[in-house]
């Protein structure tokens, strides 16, 4: 069976429970498994004889089981297993006297006790790795790692001098190219055969093999309650073996030859198909060739050699079975550069493709609508607004499509800039569409734009199109758009429907770009009758560091609006520990005082109701898990299925956190956290507080119908319900000038950029304003450190930079904003800026010589995969 990166694990792994557990981590194919990178690697375990043991310091040694006993624990349920081991031969090789130690195991299960006692019978040769301690005057190892060694094939001590010298060097190059035990018989009699005639399965054929395995650095993966890091590692090594790997990597950068540590063949209990089983004599060299064929290199050979990088197959092997921590780091750097090169090649190709398309030219005319509009404004444009309007005007005059990202803080005047661009398109006789992510925001834009253009001559039609409109109004709006009459159309996702046609469409403006996918944007290209591509202006108030934006929006021209209009006062941000009842009480009293003064307050919760418990945990709504880190990728379960699928609307509405950071212990296990607060629960609790007697509350969630949302917001703005308890549905576009307070529950579980966005909902009317961040973070924890960043800063770019450093590029600019499965797992936008710049330069040189990548088939495939997996990433997030 030919195994590739796209082969599904379900066809290879016989243990279906393990397949399911891996799927919950986003691991579905062989490629998913190999790119599920460990978050750390352990240091090599030193060899020490029992007499050299130091309590609390990890060590490994070879020994023989002297006796084994199982003791029922009368005071409590379960069993205690005690084995006495003797390291006489191993100690002799280290020129110290032999000694004995006790191995202790505890279990509630009789089956486990029977299994351990069967493996550790008297006379069995073992290799032990663990942390020694002292109990009742005797050295003890509690639950150590044990590898049993097949009898007759290796001695427990002979020839260990050379091995010990090699291991002591710490570089993974163990001494000797042949097995020092090959001709040596065990000094102890072999263990008795298993009862009922069943042959025992041993973990290693030789002591050297066992010592090599336990002493080598070991990768540690983000795990879950369903599967341990060890089982993840075992599965990945099994896959590498099936693909041809027989030995690990060596420090010289080549796949190892004879004498190096081998990858143990997986058992048929775990793996269904074992590549090369029919040829048990597979050599290391042929194994290396087989692995490189199964995992071809992506980087061009010239780039790999110039950067002195590993082959891709070698890098995977060095990450998942590292000979040393140095080799592990070198392999990570190789695949990190690969990510940078593939992503930059994708962006450059996208930019080149866009410039080859045709677009309607929209040159400025004398006494233009745009200039009339600017002259009618009751305020002067900032220097930044004037520059961006000038740049956009020049872009619109071209006959190829503009692709520009406009980034600016809330209130920086992006709408004015976008309206100026739309008026320029209308002046040229074409249509312009402004697409907003919510009906509330679309209605606000339509009202604002209609008011701004009502004095212009000739009159400019402004059409509103939303999914929540009544049928008659919707038909009228669709007819106005399909007429091709020059004008402005303000729409929600309804603009992407098949019924929407705009034959003279010249400009598309997308507000809050990370809410829309590339497929939706491409659907607008098909609305034109003449096959032209509309000019594109995407806007965002989600701050992205300048270096990151310049790197990742390589196919877009970027404009920044950094000046805020006058009159806005700084928002006071307060972090409140939820367990501090006194402070919570004072906060509620303060909110009541502001409400009595005619102001409004938002209360934000991440969940709609307590029944959404099952959807909680992973990487949240906008990310909609796998990964995890991504790394980071291993985010557990979430609104997005762990298999990497898209979030359902119900799941997305249920959890409003854009990326609740998973926390892991030192073994990669997820740490349980308290359940998230829900809108229904908090609204009920607050209405019962004495501080809010006589105050009407309203609730707003993504599940509410559009007409309900509109009415709720109208009542809130009008003061009938001055306190609004909602999910993060208010994050974008809600503009209530009387709102002066916002309370965000579970703030320690949000991304910093999202907290900054939510905080921007208040203080828009020039009044004093407050943001209260309610946290259950442990003192000194990373979550508390994150909140300190937003507590002390109102600078969106600074906050976004910190967010990138806390979360990594794959979360912030890949998964969490695209709603798709990011191909970025190792690359760090901030820290790897120099690497990305180098990759971009080399990618430019490559594309200049070979624009279609005809000579780089593997790279072309990787670029295509990256584009498919990161569609919105390429054009927005």
mmCIF file of C-alpha atoms in Angstrom, residues 237-450:
data_model
loop_
_atom_site.group_PDB
_atom_site.id
_atom_site.type_symbol
_atom_site.label_atom_id
_atom_site.label_comp_id
_atom_site.label_asym_id
_atom_site.label_seq_id
_atom_site.Cartn_x
_atom_site.Cartn_y
_atom_site.Cartn_z
ATOM 1 C CA UNK A 237 6.663 6.925 14.760
ATOM 2 C CA UNK A 238 4.558 4.051 13.449
ATOM 3 C CA UNK A 239 3.529 6.134 10.457
ATOM 4 C CA UNK A 240 7.138 7.114 9.740
ATOM 5 C CA UNK A 241 8.139 3.453 9.890
ATOM 6 C CA UNK A 242 5.384 2.543 7.452
ATOM 7 C CA UNK A 243 6.561 5.256 5.071
ATOM 8 C CA UNK A 244 10.050 3.801 5.014
ATOM 9 C CA UNK A 245 11.955 5.210 7.985
ATOM 10 C CA UNK A 246 13.962 2.553 9.771
ATOM 11 C CA UNK A 247 16.501 4.686 11.625
ATOM 12 C CA UNK A 248 16.530 8.129 13.120
ATOM 13 C CA UNK A 249 18.385 11.212 11.994
ATOM 14 C CA UNK A 250 22.038 11.780 12.730
ATOM 15 C CA UNK A 251 23.947 15.001 13.409
ATOM 16 C CA UNK A 252 25.528 15.071 9.946
ATOM 17 C CA UNK A 253 22.137 15.818 8.421
ATOM 18 C CA UNK A 254 21.711 12.467 6.661
ATOM 19 C CA UNK A 255 19.278 9.710 7.426
ATOM 20 C CA UNK A 256 21.116 7.376 9.708
ATOM 21 C CA UNK A 257 22.944 4.325 8.564
ATOM 22 C CA UNK A 258 23.687 1.089 10.345
ATOM 23 C CA UNK A 259 24.393 1.284 13.987
ATOM 24 C CA UNK A 260 22.142 4.239 14.752
ATOM 25 C CA UNK A 261 19.036 4.054 16.836
ATOM 26 C CA UNK A 262 16.270 2.327 14.944
ATOM 27 C CA UNK A 263 12.577 3.139 14.770
ATOM 28 C CA UNK A 264 10.713 0.182 16.158
ATOM 29 C CA UNK A 265 8.176 -1.414 13.828
ATOM 30 C CA UNK A 266 4.619 -0.810 15.030
ATOM 31 C CA UNK A 267 2.632 -3.789 16.200
ATOM 32 C CA UNK A 268 -0.305 -5.031 14.165
ATOM 33 C CA UNK A 269 -2.429 -4.280 17.231
ATOM 34 C CA UNK A 270 -1.930 -0.603 16.397
ATOM 35 C CA UNK A 271 -1.171 -0.405 12.680
ATOM 36 C CA UNK A 272 -3.156 -2.253 10.015
ATOM 37 C CA UNK A 273 -0.634 -2.019 7.166
ATOM 38 C CA UNK A 274 3.112 -2.183 7.618
ATOM 39 C CA UNK A 275 5.064 -0.940 4.615
ATOM 40 C CA UNK A 276 7.786 -3.354 3.630
ATOM 41 C CA UNK A 277 6.713 -6.207 5.906
ATOM 42 C CA UNK A 278 7.396 -8.573 3.059
ATOM 43 C CA UNK A 279 11.013 -7.377 3.060
ATOM 44 C CA UNK A 280 12.300 -7.621 6.575
ATOM 45 C CA UNK A 281 15.784 -6.947 5.351
ATOM 46 C CA UNK A 282 15.093 -3.303 4.538
ATOM 47 C CA UNK A 283 18.316 -1.355 4.967
ATOM 48 C CA UNK A 284 18.677 2.090 6.438
ATOM 49 C CA UNK A 285 19.709 3.452 3.079
ATOM 50 C CA UNK A 286 16.704 2.049 1.249
ATOM 51 C CA UNK A 287 14.511 3.195 4.129
ATOM 52 C CA UNK A 288 15.822 6.733 3.730
ATOM 53 C CA UNK A 289 15.090 6.624 0.029
ATOM 54 C CA UNK A 290 11.578 5.289 0.649
ATOM 55 C CA UNK A 291 10.836 8.027 3.187
ATOM 56 C CA UNK A 292 12.031 10.796 0.884
ATOM 57 C CA UNK A 293 9.823 9.379 -1.878
ATOM 58 C CA UNK A 294 6.800 9.322 0.415
ATOM 59 C CA UNK A 295 7.626 12.839 1.683
ATOM 60 C CA UNK A 296 9.132 14.766 -1.247
ATOM 61 C CA UNK A 297 10.844 18.065 -0.570
ATOM 62 C CA UNK A 298 8.829 21.245 -1.109
ATOM 63 C CA UNK A 299 11.608 23.817 -1.113
ATOM 64 C CA UNK A 300 13.601 24.213 -4.348
ATOM 65 C CA UNK A 301 16.945 22.449 -4.066
ATOM 66 C CA UNK A 302 18.812 25.715 -4.701
ATOM 67 C CA UNK A 303 17.032 27.428 -1.801
ATOM 68 C CA UNK A 304 17.526 24.482 0.538
ATOM 69 C CA UNK A 305 21.256 24.337 -0.140
ATOM 70 C CA UNK A 306 21.711 28.096 0.060
ATOM 71 C CA UNK A 307 20.029 28.130 3.475
ATOM 72 C CA UNK A 308 21.702 24.864 4.587
ATOM 73 C CA UNK A 309 18.349 23.293 5.454
ATOM 74 C CA UNK A 310 17.323 19.659 5.876
ATOM 75 C CA UNK A 311 15.326 17.626 3.416
ATOM 76 C CA UNK A 312 11.652 17.712 4.431
ATOM 77 C CA UNK A 313 11.582 13.994 5.245
ATOM 78 C CA UNK A 314 14.695 14.358 7.381
ATOM 79 C CA UNK A 315 13.172 17.310 9.200
ATOM 80 C CA UNK A 316 10.007 15.377 10.100
ATOM 81 C CA UNK A 317 12.148 12.524 11.366
ATOM 82 C CA UNK A 318 14.380 14.829 13.422
ATOM 83 C CA UNK A 319 11.328 16.467 15.010
ATOM 84 C CA UNK A 320 9.420 13.325 15.926
ATOM 85 C CA UNK A 321 12.440 11.132 16.726
ATOM 86 C CA UNK A 322 15.252 13.584 17.530
ATOM 87 C CA UNK A 323 18.789 12.345 18.042
ATOM 88 C CA UNK A 324 19.511 15.504 20.023
ATOM 89 C CA UNK A 325 17.849 18.733 21.034
ATOM 90 C CA UNK A 326 20.108 20.539 18.549
ATOM 91 C CA UNK A 327 18.823 18.424 15.671
ATOM 92 C CA UNK A 328 15.259 19.026 16.816
ATOM 93 C CA UNK A 329 15.753 22.809 16.710
ATOM 94 C CA UNK A 330 17.411 22.627 13.276
ATOM 95 C CA UNK A 331 14.460 20.629 11.946
ATOM 96 C CA UNK A 332 11.953 23.104 13.353
ATOM 97 C CA UNK A 333 13.836 25.939 11.653
ATOM 98 C CA UNK A 334 13.745 24.035 8.348
ATOM 99 C CA UNK A 335 9.987 23.612 8.393
ATOM 100 C CA UNK A 336 9.485 27.135 9.690
ATOM 101 C CA UNK A 337 11.372 28.473 6.671
ATOM 102 C CA UNK A 338 9.330 26.183 4.441
ATOM 103 C CA UNK A 339 6.131 27.770 5.785
ATOM 104 C CA UNK A 340 7.549 31.230 5.156
ATOM 105 C CA UNK A 341 8.590 30.367 1.593
ATOM 106 C CA UNK A 342 5.307 28.703 0.641
ATOM 107 C CA UNK A 343 3.179 31.507 2.110
ATOM 108 C CA UNK A 344 5.191 34.252 0.441
ATOM 109 C CA UNK A 345 5.139 32.449 -2.914
ATOM 110 C CA UNK A 346 1.352 32.164 -2.583
ATOM 111 C CA UNK A 347 0.949 35.862 -1.837
ATOM 112 C CA UNK A 348 3.211 36.920 -4.701
ATOM 113 C CA UNK A 349 1.353 34.690 -7.161
ATOM 114 C CA UNK A 350 -1.999 36.076 -5.956
ATOM 115 C CA UNK A 351 -0.779 39.626 -6.467
ATOM 116 C CA UNK A 352 0.555 38.832 -9.934
ATOM 117 C CA UNK A 353 -2.711 37.172 -10.924
ATOM 118 C CA UNK A 354 -4.751 40.187 -9.777
ATOM 119 C CA UNK A 355 -2.694 42.600 -11.864
ATOM 120 C CA UNK A 356 -3.443 40.575 -15.002
ATOM 121 C CA UNK A 357 -7.214 41.020 -14.589
ATOM 122 C CA UNK A 358 -9.238 43.821 -16.184
ATOM 123 C CA UNK A 359 -11.233 46.393 -14.212
ATOM 124 C CA UNK A 360 -13.350 49.464 -14.928
ATOM 125 C CA UNK A 361 -11.279 52.652 -14.898
ATOM 126 C CA UNK A 362 -12.877 55.310 -12.674
ATOM 127 C CA UNK A 363 -10.916 58.551 -13.191
ATOM 128 C CA UNK A 364 -11.763 61.701 -11.284
ATOM 129 C CA UNK A 365 -13.866 64.283 -13.152
ATOM 130 C CA UNK A 366 -14.253 68.030 -12.765
ATOM 131 C CA UNK A 367 -16.591 69.062 -9.933
ATOM 132 C CA UNK A 368 -16.752 65.435 -8.916
ATOM 133 C CA UNK A 369 -19.246 63.994 -6.471
ATOM 134 C CA UNK A 370 -16.281 63.058 -4.307
ATOM 135 C CA UNK A 371 -15.103 66.669 -4.046
ATOM 136 C CA UNK A 372 -18.664 67.892 -3.377
ATOM 137 C CA UNK A 373 -18.947 65.388 -0.568
ATOM 138 C CA UNK A 374 -15.639 66.366 1.033
ATOM 139 C CA UNK A 375 -16.553 70.061 0.844
ATOM 140 C CA UNK A 376 -19.913 69.374 2.534
ATOM 141 C CA UNK A 377 -18.399 67.703 5.577
ATOM 142 C CA UNK A 378 -18.809 69.698 8.818
ATOM 143 C CA UNK A 379 -15.228 68.897 9.787
ATOM 144 C CA UNK A 380 -11.814 68.872 8.143
ATOM 145 C CA UNK A 381 -10.287 65.602 7.051
ATOM 146 C CA UNK A 382 -7.178 64.467 8.883
ATOM 147 C CA UNK A 383 -3.925 64.346 6.960
ATOM 148 C CA UNK A 384 -4.146 60.574 6.999
ATOM 149 C CA UNK A 385 -7.627 60.537 5.479
ATOM 150 C CA UNK A 386 -6.556 62.966 2.745
ATOM 151 C CA UNK A 387 -3.556 60.792 1.827
ATOM 152 C CA UNK A 388 -5.559 57.540 1.707
ATOM 153 C CA UNK A 389 -8.317 59.145 -0.403
ATOM 154 C CA UNK A 390 -5.640 60.360 -2.822
ATOM 155 C CA UNK A 391 -4.047 56.888 -3.032
ATOM 156 C CA UNK A 392 -7.396 55.199 -3.646
ATOM 157 C CA UNK A 393 -8.292 57.737 -6.341
ATOM 158 C CA UNK A 394 -5.091 56.884 -8.209
ATOM 159 C CA UNK A 395 -5.825 53.145 -7.901
ATOM 160 C CA UNK A 396 -9.380 53.506 -9.204
ATOM 161 C CA UNK A 397 -8.125 55.315 -12.310
ATOM 162 C CA UNK A 398 -6.234 52.175 -13.432
ATOM 163 C CA UNK A 399 -7.736 49.541 -15.704
ATOM 164 C CA UNK A 400 -6.609 46.736 -13.428
ATOM 165 C CA UNK A 401 -8.303 46.044 -10.084
ATOM 166 C CA UNK A 402 -7.264 47.885 -6.973
ATOM 167 C CA UNK A 403 -6.601 45.636 -3.989
ATOM 168 C CA UNK A 404 -6.162 47.723 -0.890
ATOM 169 C CA UNK A 405 -6.414 47.094 2.852
ATOM 170 C CA UNK A 406 -7.497 50.086 4.946
ATOM 171 C CA UNK A 407 -6.636 49.631 8.598
ATOM 172 C CA UNK A 408 -7.633 52.049 11.317
ATOM 173 C CA UNK A 409 -8.833 52.209 14.895
ATOM 174 C CA UNK A 410 -12.535 52.503 15.674
ATOM 175 C CA UNK A 411 -13.563 56.089 14.973
ATOM 176 C CA UNK A 412 -10.599 56.933 12.743
ATOM 177 C CA UNK A 413 -12.829 57.832 9.785
ATOM 178 C CA UNK A 414 -12.684 54.747 7.558
ATOM 179 C CA UNK A 415 -16.322 55.172 6.482
ATOM 180 C CA UNK A 416 -15.636 58.665 5.106
ATOM 181 C CA UNK A 417 -12.700 57.324 3.088
ATOM 182 C CA UNK A 418 -14.774 54.420 1.739
ATOM 183 C CA UNK A 419 -17.655 56.741 0.780
ATOM 184 C CA UNK A 420 -15.277 59.023 -1.117
ATOM 185 C CA UNK A 421 -14.080 56.003 -3.121
ATOM 186 C CA UNK A 422 -17.646 54.824 -3.826
ATOM 187 C CA UNK A 423 -18.650 58.289 -5.051
ATOM 188 C CA UNK A 424 -15.715 58.261 -7.452
ATOM 189 C CA UNK A 425 -16.999 54.967 -8.925
ATOM 190 C CA UNK A 426 -20.565 56.322 -9.155
ATOM 191 C CA UNK A 427 -19.280 59.490 -10.857
ATOM 192 C CA UNK A 428 -17.727 57.266 -13.542
ATOM 193 C CA UNK A 429 -21.147 55.702 -14.220
ATOM 194 C CA UNK A 430 -20.768 52.479 -12.228
ATOM 195 C CA UNK A 431 -22.141 50.776 -9.129
ATOM 196 C CA UNK A 432 -20.410 50.392 -5.760
ATOM 197 C CA UNK A 433 -21.252 47.833 -3.068
ATOM 198 C CA UNK A 434 -20.460 48.158 0.631
ATOM 199 C CA UNK A 435 -20.694 44.778 2.375
ATOM 200 C CA UNK A 436 -21.150 44.751 6.175
ATOM 201 C CA UNK A 437 -21.010 41.658 8.408
ATOM 202 C CA UNK A 438 -24.269 42.263 10.308
ATOM 203 C CA UNK A 439 -27.696 43.681 9.594
ATOM 204 C CA UNK A 440 -27.332 46.216 12.406
ATOM 205 C CA UNK A 441 -24.114 47.563 10.894
ATOM 206 C CA UNK A 442 -25.541 47.532 7.338
ATOM 207 C CA UNK A 443 -28.553 49.560 8.490
ATOM 208 C CA UNK A 444 -26.288 52.036 10.280
ATOM 209 C CA UNK A 445 -24.090 52.415 7.187
ATOM 210 C CA UNK A 446 -27.101 52.917 4.910
ATOM 211 C CA UNK A 447 -28.550 55.567 7.222
ATOM 212 C CA UNK A 448 -25.206 57.371 7.633
ATOM 213 C CA UNK A 449 -24.349 57.297 3.920
ATOM 214 C CA UNK A 450 -27.858 58.398 2.903
#
